[in-house]
Amino acid sequence: FFPQKGSENVLSATCTTARYLSYYPRTFFRRRRQFVVRQKDDRKNIHRPKKMQAIQASNVALKSTFNGKSSQFKSSKKVVTSRKSTTTRAMFSNPAAPATLEGYGTCVFKGAVADKYLKEQGFNSSMLKDVSWPKDEKKAKAVAAALLNWATDNGAKQYSHWFQPMASAGVRHGNAGCLQMAMFDFDEDGVPYPSFSHENLLQGETDGFSYPNGGLRATHTAGGYLSLDPLSPIFIREDTMFIPSCFVSYDGDALDEKTPLHRATEAMSREGKRLLKLMGYNTEGDLINNIGLEQEIFLTTRSAFYNRPDLQLTGRTVMGKDAARGQEMSDHYMAPISRATSAFETMKQIQAECYKIGIPLKTRHREVAPNQYEFAPMFGNVINQVDQNLMVMQIIEEVASENGMAALLNEKPFAGINGSGKHNNWSIGTSDGVNLLNPKQLNKASGNAEIFPVVMAALVSAIDKHGDLMRLSIASPGNDFRLGAMEAPPAVMSTYLGPSLTEYLEDIKNGKMSEYSPEKKALSFGADNVPDITVPSEDRNRTSPFPYGGARFEFRAAGSTQNVSLINTCLDSMAAEAFKVVADRIEGGEKPLDIAADLLKQHEKCIFNGNGYDPNWPDDAVKRGVWRIDSGIDAIDQLDSPKNVAMFSSIGVFSEKELQARKSVLLTYYTGIVEMEALAMIDMINKHVIPAVTKSNVGNANKLNDGVKQISAALKKIHAEENETKQGQMARTLRLETMADVRQVCDDFEAKVPAENWTLATYDELLFLDTFPEGEMW
C-alpha cells in the first residue's frame, strides 16, 4: 500500500499503514523511540531478546535514512543510576504531530463516509440508521457492495466479524475475537478479483467450544455463530475491515458479552416506553442508554516491563518494595504531561488513531498515582461505546509498544498506590435526545412533571433490590485490591442522590408533589477580577459506588480491564424490571405517584449521602439491609440465585442455563488469574529472589523456600476441589492471605539486597518516568 516510485502523493492519508506517513512520519519509521544504548551488563541471567536487537538496529537505520542527518538528535549524555550507567539520547528536537481532528471518522462506515459509497448503490447513509436494514436483502447487498468499494479505496483487503468472547479481560489482546478473511474470489480462468457478498457481511461461523462457554459448547457440539450488529458501525484498521458482531451457540445461547447487552437494552426500552406511554408521554423510536467510559491506565518503560515476569504474564506486580516516593504529595494528578518522556507522544498518537475510527476521545490527563493516566470520550450509545472502549484499550497497548512503553490496564498493577478504574456514566435517553434523568429536559418534552420522580423511585427500588447484581458485575479479579481502599467505593451498593434530590423524593414519599427543577449555584472566587461561575446544584461524592450527577448515574467501581457489557446488562435489566413493576401497577389501577411513594418507603434505605469511606459505614449498611458483599467470589455466586433467575428470565435477557454457564465462566476466570499470579510468584522467587539473597548474603532464604511450598500446596488443593465456587474462595484466600504474606518476605529481602544484585525492575524504575532515564534501563 505504499506509493509507487515517483508518485507525488507520497503522504496520502488512508486507513491503512500509509496513513502514518501523513500524520506520524517520524513515529512510523522509527516504530519505537530508542533513547538509550544499552551498556555492557554483567548480569548473566538478563539478556535482550535477539528479535528486539534486530528491531532496534532496523529502527536506527530507518531513522538515519529518514532524517538524513544525526543533527535531529541532541547530544548523548551519561546517566548513572543505582543499577548501572546508561547512555541516553534526549528526545527529538521537533515535537510529535498533534492529535488533530483532520480526517476524523474517515475509517468508520457512517455519515458522510458511508453516504458517498451508498449513493453509488442507489441509497444513502440514512438507511443505516434503521437497524432493520440487514433483514432486507436488497439493502444488505447494497451495503456489502458499498463496503467493498470503501475498503478497496482505503487499502483494506481483509474483513473480520469482530466479537466479544466471555472472560477476555486482561488475558486476551483487545478483549475481542476475530477471524480475518481475504476479500477475493476467482473467475472461470482462476484469476482472483475483489469479492465481498452480503452473506459474508451478515453472518459468520467459528468454533464456540474454544472460547470460555461454561458448558454451553463441547467438542461434539461446538458450533458458534456470528451475526452483524447494526447498532455499531463497521470500521477499518490497518488492512482489515472489522464488522462488530454478536456471538451465540447453535442453540441460540449467548457466548459473548454483547448479545445479553442487546437483550437487556431492548427490555429496558420496551418496558420504559410502556411506562412513559401510560403516563402520557409517547416517544418515537427506542430508548437507549448513553454511557461515557473513563479509561485509566499506567505507562512504564517497555524495557523495565520486560524484566518483570509478573507484569508480562498477569498484568500486576506480585512483589515489589514500595519506592521512597508514592502519591502522598498529590503531585501527579492533573500535572502537565511532560514531553521529556514518551508518555506525551504516546497519548497524542492514541487519540489520533481513535479519531480515525470515529472514537471521540476528548479528555487526556495524568491521574493520581505516578505514571497513571486517563482518557475519556464523549457520551454515546451504550452498544457503540462498549465496542469503542475495547478498541481504545487495544490501541493503547499497541501504540504504547510502538513508543517503547508498556501500557498496564490491570486494576492494581502496583501495591501501595491507587489502582485504575473505568467509571461507567449511565443515563437513559429517547431517540430524539431527551434524557430521562435530566428533570428539566424530561419535564419540558413530556409536559408531565410526575414522570421524573416515578422514574427515580423505580431506579432506587432497582438498586436496593438488585445490589448483588451490581456488585457481581464489577467482580473483576483486580478489584479485589481496589474496592473500599480509598481509591474506589466500598463493596456496599448504595446510591448518592444529594440533599436536594433526596429532600424532593422525601416530599414525594409523603404525598407532596411539585416539579423538580434544580438550579445551578453561582460560585464566587472572592476576587473582583475573577468572574463568577455556575456549578451544579449538588456537590460531588466520590465515595459512592453509584452517585447521581444531575443527569446521569456514575458507576464508579468498574474495573479498568473490564468489558463493561455485563455492568450495563445488569443495570438495564434492573431498570427494565423496575419499569415493568410500575407499569403493571398503573395498569392495575394505581396512581403513579402513589406507586413512587410506596417504592421509596420500601427501598430508600439504599440512599446514602454520607462518606462511603467512613469505616463504620459498611457495618451500618448491613444493619440497614443494604447489599454488602466483600468477596467478589461470593458476589458471582449470586448470579444464578432464584431471585436473579426470575428477573433475567422474565424480561428475556438470560435463561437459567445461560446464567449458570456465565457464573461458571466468571468463577474459573478468577481462579485462573490467581493461578497465573501464583505460578509467576513461584518462578520469580526461584529464579530471581533466592539467587539475589544468596549472592548478597543478607539472610536465610529458607523463608522464601517455605513460601514457595505454601503457594504450591494451596494450588494443589485448589486443583483437587471440584466445586467451582469453593475453588474461587480458596484462590481468593491464596491471593489475599498466603501470597500477601510471602510477598512481604520478598519485599523485606529486596530492601536489603544491593541494587547491583537485584535482578528485577524495582518500583523506583517502573513508576517514575519523569525522574528516571527513559528507554533501555536494562
XYZ file of N, CA, C and O in Angstrom, residues 24 31 47 79 130 133 165 229 239 247 249 260 292 318 321 332-333 397 415 419 442 447 518 534 572 609 648 698:
112
model
N 2.156 10.689 11.246
C 3.253 10.389 12.155
C 4.465 9.913 11.375
O 4.876 8.772 11.484
N 9.284 3.450 14.671
C 8.448 2.448 15.323
C 8.501 2.541 16.845
O 7.487 2.584 17.481
N 19.116 -10.958 29.429
C 19.530 -10.825 28.037
C 18.456 -10.082 27.257
O 17.279 -10.296 27.469
N 24.255 8.839 32.033
C 23.372 8.907 33.193
C 23.711 7.755 34.110
O 23.824 6.618 33.667
N -31.737 2.933 10.310
C -32.809 1.965 10.512
C -32.157 0.599 10.696
O -31.672 -0.016 9.737
N -32.186 -2.773 8.417
C -31.686 -2.911 7.043
C -31.073 -4.290 6.754
O -31.199 -4.791 5.623
N -15.774 -12.447 23.177
C -15.908 -13.651 23.998
C -15.955 -13.317 25.490
O -15.460 -12.273 25.925
N -23.902 -6.677 13.984
C -24.574 -5.773 14.924
C -24.812 -4.432 14.225
O -23.883 -3.647 14.049
N -5.133 -3.154 7.406
C -5.648 -3.646 6.129
C -6.927 -4.466 6.293
O -7.294 -5.245 5.421
N -22.447 -13.138 19.123
C -21.916 -14.499 19.081
C -22.785 -15.421 19.939
O -22.917 -15.201 21.147
N -24.478 -19.742 20.404
C -24.290 -21.155 20.114
C -25.310 -21.619 19.074
O -26.208 -20.873 18.662
N -26.213 -10.432 25.377
C -27.068 -10.094 26.517
C -27.292 -8.593 26.680
O -28.358 -8.172 27.135
N -20.631 7.000 29.150
C -19.289 7.520 28.912
C -18.330 6.742 29.794
O -18.605 6.550 30.985
N 3.370 -9.012 41.685
C 3.047 -9.862 42.837
C 4.057 -9.669 43.957
O 3.918 -10.259 45.023
N 9.015 -3.865 46.602
C 9.109 -2.933 47.724
C 8.657 -1.544 47.290
O 8.993 -1.081 46.200
N 1.032 14.157 41.042
C 0.875 13.638 39.688
C -0.472 14.018 39.087
O -0.588 14.240 37.878
N -1.498 14.123 39.906
C -2.860 14.335 39.415
C -2.979 15.663 38.667
O -2.694 16.727 39.210
N -2.529 -0.241 24.097
C -1.446 -1.213 24.238
C -0.515 -1.203 23.037
O 0.712 -1.273 23.181
N 1.197 -2.199 44.221
C 0.685 -2.060 45.578
C 1.089 -0.709 46.146
O 2.066 -0.104 45.715
N -5.036 2.216 42.244
C -5.204 1.398 41.057
C -6.046 2.125 40.025
O -6.329 3.320 40.153
N -36.764 16.395 30.609
C -37.900 15.469 30.635
C -39.210 16.213 30.866
O -40.216 15.939 30.192
N -44.195 17.303 29.324
C -45.288 18.093 29.878
C -45.881 17.478 31.130
O -46.957 17.890 31.591
N -33.934 21.693 39.632
C -32.781 22.198 40.381
C -32.076 23.311 39.617
O -31.904 23.245 38.399
N -20.990 29.223 37.394
C -22.110 28.442 37.904
C -21.689 26.984 38.020
O -20.936 26.476 37.187
N -29.393 -2.290 32.917
C -30.563 -2.208 32.051
C -31.636 -3.220 32.448
O -32.835 -2.929 32.398
N -26.009 9.599 51.476
C -25.331 10.803 51.005
C -24.073 11.123 51.810
O -23.466 12.172 51.613
N -34.058 -12.100 35.317
C -33.487 -12.124 33.967
C -34.374 -12.885 32.985
O -34.542 -12.469 31.834
N 22.350 -11.748 52.647
C 21.639 -10.808 53.512
C 20.605 -11.505 54.397
O 19.783 -10.828 55.035
